[in-house]
PDB file of C-alpha atoms in Angstrom:
ATOM      1  CA  UNK A  23     129.289 109.122  80.843  1.00 56.00           C
ATOM      2  CA  UNK A  24     127.512 108.341  84.450  1.00 81.00           C
ATOM      3  CA  UNK A  25     125.396 110.637  86.221  1.00 90.00           C
ATOM      4  CA  UNK A  26     128.270 112.583  88.349  1.00 92.00           C
ATOM      5  CA  UNK A  27     126.027 112.088  91.952  1.00 93.00           C
ATOM      6  CA  UNK A  28     125.776 108.481  91.815  1.00 94.00           C
ATOM      7  CA  UNK A  29     129.343 108.210  90.404  1.00 95.00           C
ATOM      8  CA  UNK A  30     130.465 110.303  93.449  1.00 96.00           C
ATOM      9  CA  UNK A  31     128.456 109.128  96.510  1.00 96.00           C
ATOM     10  CA  UNK A  32     129.787 105.903  95.504  1.00 96.00           C
ATOM     11  CA  UNK A  33     133.456 106.861  95.534  1.00 96.00           C
ATOM     12  CA  UNK A  34     132.795 108.714  98.606  1.00 96.00           C
ATOM     13  CA  UNK A  35     131.262 105.910 100.044  1.00 96.00           C
ATOM     14  CA  UNK A  36     133.992 103.904  99.160  1.00 96.00           C
ATOM     15  CA  UNK A  37     136.703 105.827 100.333  1.00 96.00           C
ATOM     16  CA  UNK A  38     135.334 106.782 103.698  1.00 96.00           C
ATOM     17  CA  UNK A  39     134.359 103.235 104.136  1.00 95.00           C
ATOM     18  CA  UNK A  40     137.621 101.550 103.401  1.00 93.00           C
ATOM     19  CA  UNK A  41     139.720 104.627 105.073  1.00 94.00           C
ATOM     20  CA  UNK A  42     137.463 103.139 108.864  1.00 91.00           C
ATOM     21  CA  UNK A  43     138.148  99.204 107.876  1.00 89.00           C
ATOM     22  CA  UNK A  44     141.961  99.687 106.658  1.00 88.00           C
ATOM     23  CA  UNK A  45     144.256  96.946 108.939  1.00 83.00           C
ATOM     24  CA  UNK A  46     146.341  98.390 112.102  1.00 80.00           C
ATOM     25  CA  UNK A  47     148.750  99.742 111.488  1.00 81.00           C
ATOM     26  CA  UNK A  48     149.003 100.532 107.793  1.00 84.00           C
ATOM     27  CA  UNK A  49     149.107 103.558 106.596  1.00 87.00           C
ATOM     28  CA  UNK A  50     146.341 106.071 106.117  1.00 87.00           C
ATOM     29  CA  UNK A  51     144.864 105.945 102.545  1.00 88.00           C
ATOM     30  CA  UNK A  52     145.368 109.353 100.136  1.00 90.00           C
ATOM     31  CA  UNK A  53     141.817 110.516  99.923  1.00 90.00           C
ATOM     32  CA  UNK A  54     139.915 110.372  97.074  1.00 91.00           C
ATOM     33  CA  UNK A  55     138.789 113.479  96.196  1.00 91.00           C
ATOM     34  CA  UNK A  56     137.973 117.456  98.023  1.00 91.00           C
ATOM     35  CA  UNK A  57     134.768 115.706  99.944  1.00 93.00           C
ATOM     36  CA  UNK A  58     136.562 112.836 101.141  1.00 93.00           C
ATOM     37  CA  UNK A  59     139.335 114.518 102.833  1.00 91.00           C
ATOM     38  CA  UNK A  60     136.885 116.853 104.047  1.00 93.00           C
ATOM     39  CA  UNK A  61     134.158 113.361 105.479  1.00 94.00           C
ATOM     40  CA  UNK A  62     136.973 112.221 107.155  1.00 93.00           C
ATOM     41  CA  UNK A  63     137.750 115.367 109.151  1.00 91.00           C
ATOM     42  CA  UNK A  64     134.191 115.554 110.352  1.00 92.00           C
ATOM     43  CA  UNK A  65     133.700 112.358 111.269  1.00 92.00           C
ATOM     44  CA  UNK A  66     136.856 112.192 113.397  1.00 90.00           C
ATOM     45  CA  UNK A  67     135.588 115.313 114.936  1.00 88.00           C
ATOM     46  CA  UNK A  68     132.461 113.905 115.753  1.00 87.00           C
ATOM     47  CA  UNK A  69     134.278 110.647 116.967  1.00 88.00           C
ATOM     48  CA  UNK A  70     135.889 112.674 118.709  1.00 87.00           C
ATOM     49  CA  UNK A  71     133.388 114.460 120.727  1.00 85.00           C
ATOM     50  CA  UNK A  72     131.101 111.733 120.914  1.00 82.00           C
ATOM     51  CA  UNK A  73     133.746 109.050 121.741  1.00 82.00           C
ATOM     52  CA  UNK A  74     131.717 107.904 124.781  1.00 81.00           C
ATOM     53  CA  UNK A  75     128.800 106.644 122.672  1.00 80.00           C
ATOM     54  CA  UNK A  76     131.478 105.525 119.184  1.00 77.00           C
ATOM     55  CA  UNK A  77     133.172 103.397 121.754  1.00 78.00           C
ATOM     56  CA  UNK A  78     130.596 101.081 122.698  1.00 77.00           C
ATOM     57  CA  UNK A  79     130.373  99.864 119.439  1.00 77.00           C
ATOM     58  CA  UNK A  80     133.938  99.387 118.170  1.00 73.00           C
ATOM     59  CA  UNK A  81     133.282  95.955 119.517  1.00 70.00           C
ATOM     60  CA  UNK A  82     130.395  95.587 117.901  1.00 74.00           C
ATOM     61  CA  UNK A  83     130.539  91.571 117.074  1.00 76.00           C
ATOM     62  CA  UNK A  84     126.942  91.414 115.643  1.00 79.00           C
ATOM     63  CA  UNK A  85     125.665  91.653 112.138  1.00 87.00           C
ATOM     64  CA  UNK A  86     126.887  94.685 111.105  1.00 88.00           C
ATOM     65  CA  UNK A  87     124.332  95.417 108.016  1.00 90.00           C
ATOM     66  CA  UNK A  88     121.709  95.196 110.410  1.00 90.00           C
ATOM     67  CA  UNK A  89     122.964  97.869 112.701  1.00 88.00           C
ATOM     68  CA  UNK A  90     123.447 100.257 110.362  1.00 90.00           C
ATOM     69  CA  UNK A  91     119.840 100.041 108.218  1.00 91.00           C
ATOM     70  CA  UNK A  92     118.619 100.215 111.602  1.00 89.00           C
ATOM     71  CA  UNK A  93     120.866 103.833 112.244  1.00 88.00           C
ATOM     72  CA  UNK A  94     120.367 104.852 108.812  1.00 89.00           C
ATOM     73  CA  UNK A  95     116.146 103.896 109.093  1.00 87.00           C
ATOM     74  CA  UNK A  96     116.686 106.041 112.392  1.00 84.00           C
ATOM     75  CA  UNK A  97     118.186 109.276 111.296  1.00 83.00           C
ATOM     76  CA  UNK A  98     117.016 109.215 107.508  1.00 82.00           C
ATOM     77  CA  UNK A  99     113.905 108.527 107.953  1.00 75.00           C
ATOM     78  CA  UNK A 100     112.457 111.119 105.229  1.00 65.00           C
ATOM     79  CA  UNK A 101     113.062 114.275 103.158  1.00 60.00           C
ATOM     80  CA  UNK A 102     112.041 116.584 105.920  1.00 64.00           C
ATOM     81  CA  UNK A 103     115.259 115.547 109.291  1.00 78.00           C
ATOM     82  CA  UNK A 104     117.753 114.716 106.251  1.00 84.00           C
ATOM     83  CA  UNK A 105     120.483 117.572 106.709  1.00 88.00           C
ATOM     84  CA  UNK A 106     124.153 117.450 106.623  1.00 91.00           C
ATOM     85  CA  UNK A 107     124.570 116.373 109.832  1.00 88.00           C
ATOM     86  CA  UNK A 108     122.612 112.993 110.177  1.00 88.00           C
ATOM     87  CA  UNK A 109     124.529 112.041 107.536  1.00 93.00           C
ATOM     88  CA  UNK A 110     127.634 112.764 108.675  1.00 92.00           C
ATOM     89  CA  UNK A 111     126.563 111.424 112.111  1.00 90.00           C
ATOM     90  CA  UNK A 112     125.233 108.226 110.136  1.00 92.00           C
ATOM     91  CA  UNK A 113     129.222 107.918 108.836  1.00 95.00           C
ATOM     92  CA  UNK A 114     131.077 108.359 111.565  1.00 92.00           C
ATOM     93  CA  UNK A 115     128.958 105.861 112.997  1.00 91.00           C
ATOM     94  CA  UNK A 116     129.399 103.287 110.517  1.00 93.00           C
ATOM     95  CA  UNK A 117     133.268 104.819 110.581  1.00 91.00           C
ATOM     96  CA  UNK A 118     133.209 103.987 114.061  1.00 89.00           C
ATOM     97  CA  UNK A 119     131.705  99.949 113.343  1.00 88.00           C
ATOM     98  CA  UNK A 120     134.508  99.479 110.590  1.00 88.00           C
ATOM     99  CA  UNK A 121     137.038 100.754 112.559  1.00 83.00           C
ATOM    100  CA  UNK A 122     139.129  96.927 113.108  1.00 65.00           C
ATOM    101  CA  UNK A 123     141.806  98.635 115.520  1.00 56.00           C
ATOM    102  CA  UNK A 124     140.892  96.606 117.995  1.00 46.00           C
ATOM    103  CA  UNK A 125     138.648  93.908 116.396  1.00 48.00           C
ATOM    104  CA  UNK A 126     141.916  92.656 114.290  1.00 47.00           C
ATOM    105  CA  UNK A 127     144.059  92.117 117.291  1.00 48.00           C
ATOM    106  CA  UNK A 128     142.648  89.714 118.696  1.00 49.00           C
ATOM    107  CA  UNK A 129     141.746  87.663 115.751  1.00 50.00           C
ATOM    108  CA  UNK A 130     143.623  88.257 113.364  1.00 55.00           C
ATOM    109  CA  UNK A 131     142.002  85.076 110.656  1.00 65.00           C
ATOM    110  CA  UNK A 132     141.591  85.495 106.651  1.00 71.00           C
ATOM    111  CA  UNK A 133     137.794  84.497 107.431  1.00 72.00           C
ATOM    112  CA  UNK A 134     137.575  88.279 109.870  1.00 77.00           C
ATOM    113  CA  UNK A 135     138.949  90.011 106.962  1.00 76.00           C
ATOM    114  CA  UNK A 136     137.300  88.127 104.516  1.00 82.00           C
ATOM    115  CA  UNK A 137     133.836  88.874 106.577  1.00 84.00           C
ATOM    116  CA  UNK A 138     135.127  92.528 106.922  1.00 85.00           C
ATOM    117  CA  UNK A 139     135.525  93.105 103.153  1.00 87.00           C
ATOM    118  CA  UNK A 140     132.058  91.941 102.585  1.00 90.00           C
ATOM    119  CA  UNK A 141     130.767  93.687 105.145  1.00 91.00           C
ATOM    120  CA  UNK A 142     131.821  96.844 103.237  1.00 92.00           C
ATOM    121  CA  UNK A 143     130.585  96.441 100.179  1.00 95.00           C
ATOM    122  CA  UNK A 144     127.217  95.081 101.692  1.00 95.00           C
ATOM    123  CA  UNK A 145     127.087  98.774 103.679  1.00 95.00           C
ATOM    124  CA  UNK A 146     128.530 100.797 100.974  1.00 95.00           C
ATOM    125  CA  UNK A 147     125.512  99.664  98.558  1.00 95.00           C
ATOM    126  CA  UNK A 148     123.298  99.888 101.014  1.00 95.00           C
ATOM    127  CA  UNK A 149     124.333 103.983 102.176  1.00 96.00           C
ATOM    128  CA  UNK A 150     124.537 104.374  97.931  1.00 95.00           C
ATOM    129  CA  UNK A 151     121.215 103.492  97.411  1.00 94.00           C
ATOM    130  CA  UNK A 152     119.435 105.694  99.845  1.00 93.00           C
ATOM    131  CA  UNK A 153     121.333 108.595  99.310  1.00 94.00           C
ATOM    132  CA  UNK A 154     120.974 108.571  95.684  1.00 94.00           C
ATOM    133  CA  UNK A 155     117.576 107.203  95.346  1.00 92.00           C
ATOM    134  CA  UNK A 156     115.260 108.176  98.553  1.00 90.00           C
ATOM    135  CA  UNK A 157     117.485 111.388  99.204  1.00 92.00           C
ATOM    136  CA  UNK A 158     118.526 112.294  95.624  1.00 93.00           C
ATOM    137  CA  UNK A 159     116.218 114.945  95.718  1.00 92.00           C
ATOM    138  CA  UNK A 160     117.121 117.011  98.664  1.00 93.00           C
ATOM    139  CA  UNK A 161     121.105 116.769  97.352  1.00 94.00           C
ATOM    140  CA  UNK A 162     120.655 117.884  94.459  1.00 94.00           C
ATOM    141  CA  UNK A 163     118.293 120.893  96.163  1.00 93.00           C
ATOM    142  CA  UNK A 164     121.311 121.121  98.315  1.00 93.00           C
ATOM    143  CA  UNK A 165     124.154 121.099  96.448  1.00 94.00           C
ATOM    144  CA  UNK A 166     125.740 117.805  96.282  1.00 94.00           C
ATOM    145  CA  UNK A 167     129.000 116.862  97.248  1.00 95.00           C
ATOM    146  CA  UNK A 168     130.020 120.515  96.294  1.00 93.00           C
ATOM    147  CA  UNK A 169     127.497 121.660  98.663  1.00 92.00           C
ATOM    148  CA  UNK A 170     128.325 119.158 101.241  1.00 93.00           C
ATOM    149  CA  UNK A 171     132.134 121.098 101.347  1.00 91.00           C
ATOM    150  CA  UNK A 172     130.708 124.098 100.988  1.00 90.00           C
ATOM    151  CA  UNK A 173     128.095 123.333 104.227  1.00 89.00           C
ATOM    152  CA  UNK A 174     131.313 122.190 106.854  1.00 86.00           C
ATOM    153  CA  UNK A 175     133.821 124.124 105.255  1.00 80.00           C
ATOM    154  CA  UNK A 176     132.004 127.118 106.437  1.00 63.00           C
ATOM    155  CA  UNK A 177     130.957 126.196 109.594  1.00 53.00           C
ATOM    156  CA  UNK A 178     134.605 124.163 110.601  1.00 46.00           C
ATOM    157  CA  UNK A 179     137.601 126.370 110.997  1.00 50.00           C
ATOM    158  CA  UNK A 180     135.482 128.829 113.227  1.00 52.00           C
ATOM    159  CA  UNK A 181     134.474 126.485 116.086  1.00 55.00           C
ATOM    160  CA  UNK A 182     137.970 124.603 116.018  1.00 49.00           C
ATOM    161  CA  UNK A 183     139.955 127.911 116.737  1.00 45.00           C
ATOM    162  CA  UNK A 184     137.538 129.252 118.918  1.00 54.00           C
ATOM    163  CA  UNK A 185     138.094 125.920 120.247  1.00 54.00           C
ATOM    164  CA  UNK A 186     142.330 126.050 120.158  1.00 47.00           C
ATOM    165  CA  UNK A 187     142.344 130.149 121.147  1.00 53.00           C
ATOM    166  CA  UNK A 188     139.828 128.777 124.207  1.00 63.00           C
ATOM    167  CA  UNK A 189     142.575 126.406 125.623  1.00 57.00           C
ATOM    168  CA  UNK A 190     145.319 128.670 124.731  1.00 56.00           C
ATOM    169  CA  UNK A 191     144.033 131.842 126.870  1.00 64.00           C
ATOM    170  CA  UNK A 192     142.702 128.456 129.829  1.00 63.00           C
ATOM    171  CA  UNK A 193     146.508 127.543 129.267  1.00 60.00           C
ATOM    172  CA  UNK A 194     148.110 131.120 129.898  1.00 53.00           C
ATOM    173  CA  UNK A 195     145.688 131.772 132.578  1.00 59.00           C
ATOM    174  CA  UNK A 196     147.016 128.857 134.680  1.00 63.00           C
ATOM    175  CA  UNK A 197     150.736 128.816 133.686  1.00 62.00           C
ATOM    176  CA  UNK A 198     150.228 132.950 134.908  1.00 64.00           C
ATOM    177  CA  UNK A 199     148.359 131.851 138.577  1.00 68.00           C
ATOM    178  CA  UNK A 200     151.105 128.368 139.172  1.00 69.00           C
ATOM    179  CA  UNK A 201     153.854 131.298 138.407  1.00 62.00           C
ATOM    180  CA  UNK A 202     152.173 133.745 140.666  1.00 65.00           C
ATOM    181  CA  UNK A 203     151.971 131.446 143.206  1.00 76.00           C
ATOM    182  CA  UNK A 204     155.129 130.037 142.717  1.00 70.00           C
ATOM    183  CA  UNK A 205     157.169 133.364 143.044  1.00 70.00           C
ATOM    184  CA  UNK A 206     154.919 134.559 146.262  1.00 74.00           C
ATOM    185  CA  UNK A 207     156.126 131.289 147.864  1.00 70.00           C
TER     186      UNK A 207
END
């Protein structure tokens, strides 16, 4: 029987990166775990909130592994600064790099897909080694992937509902103002 933290980490990283690297117009694969579904949701939200930053890397044509290594060095530098937010920001960045919606449309050749598959494997290995090596003690101290789920399940829904409520209230307010002005004319 293997190490549960290592197994879950590899499965989560593989699920997420392959999800991001899937070919355009292919159906979204079912997440392999609860943490995989939550990771997809959280990274999507971060990508939307920081759309300008992430979009600047969408068509990156350089060495993806080298860029991810540099970002991992910056964001996951040591245990004092390591946290779930930094990890998710890195994974959102990786997901953007691996997203092939635009790149594959321009280059549909087999070579591009092979390079993408190779990068997926190498990036999963890089992140897996960092998380289960250098940051293992932090992950264990914070509940592993169950801790990840607890952290984001508790922090995401209220902010989502708050934004939705604010948008609904503002929409009603503007509709009322427009209706009032129309009635007065």
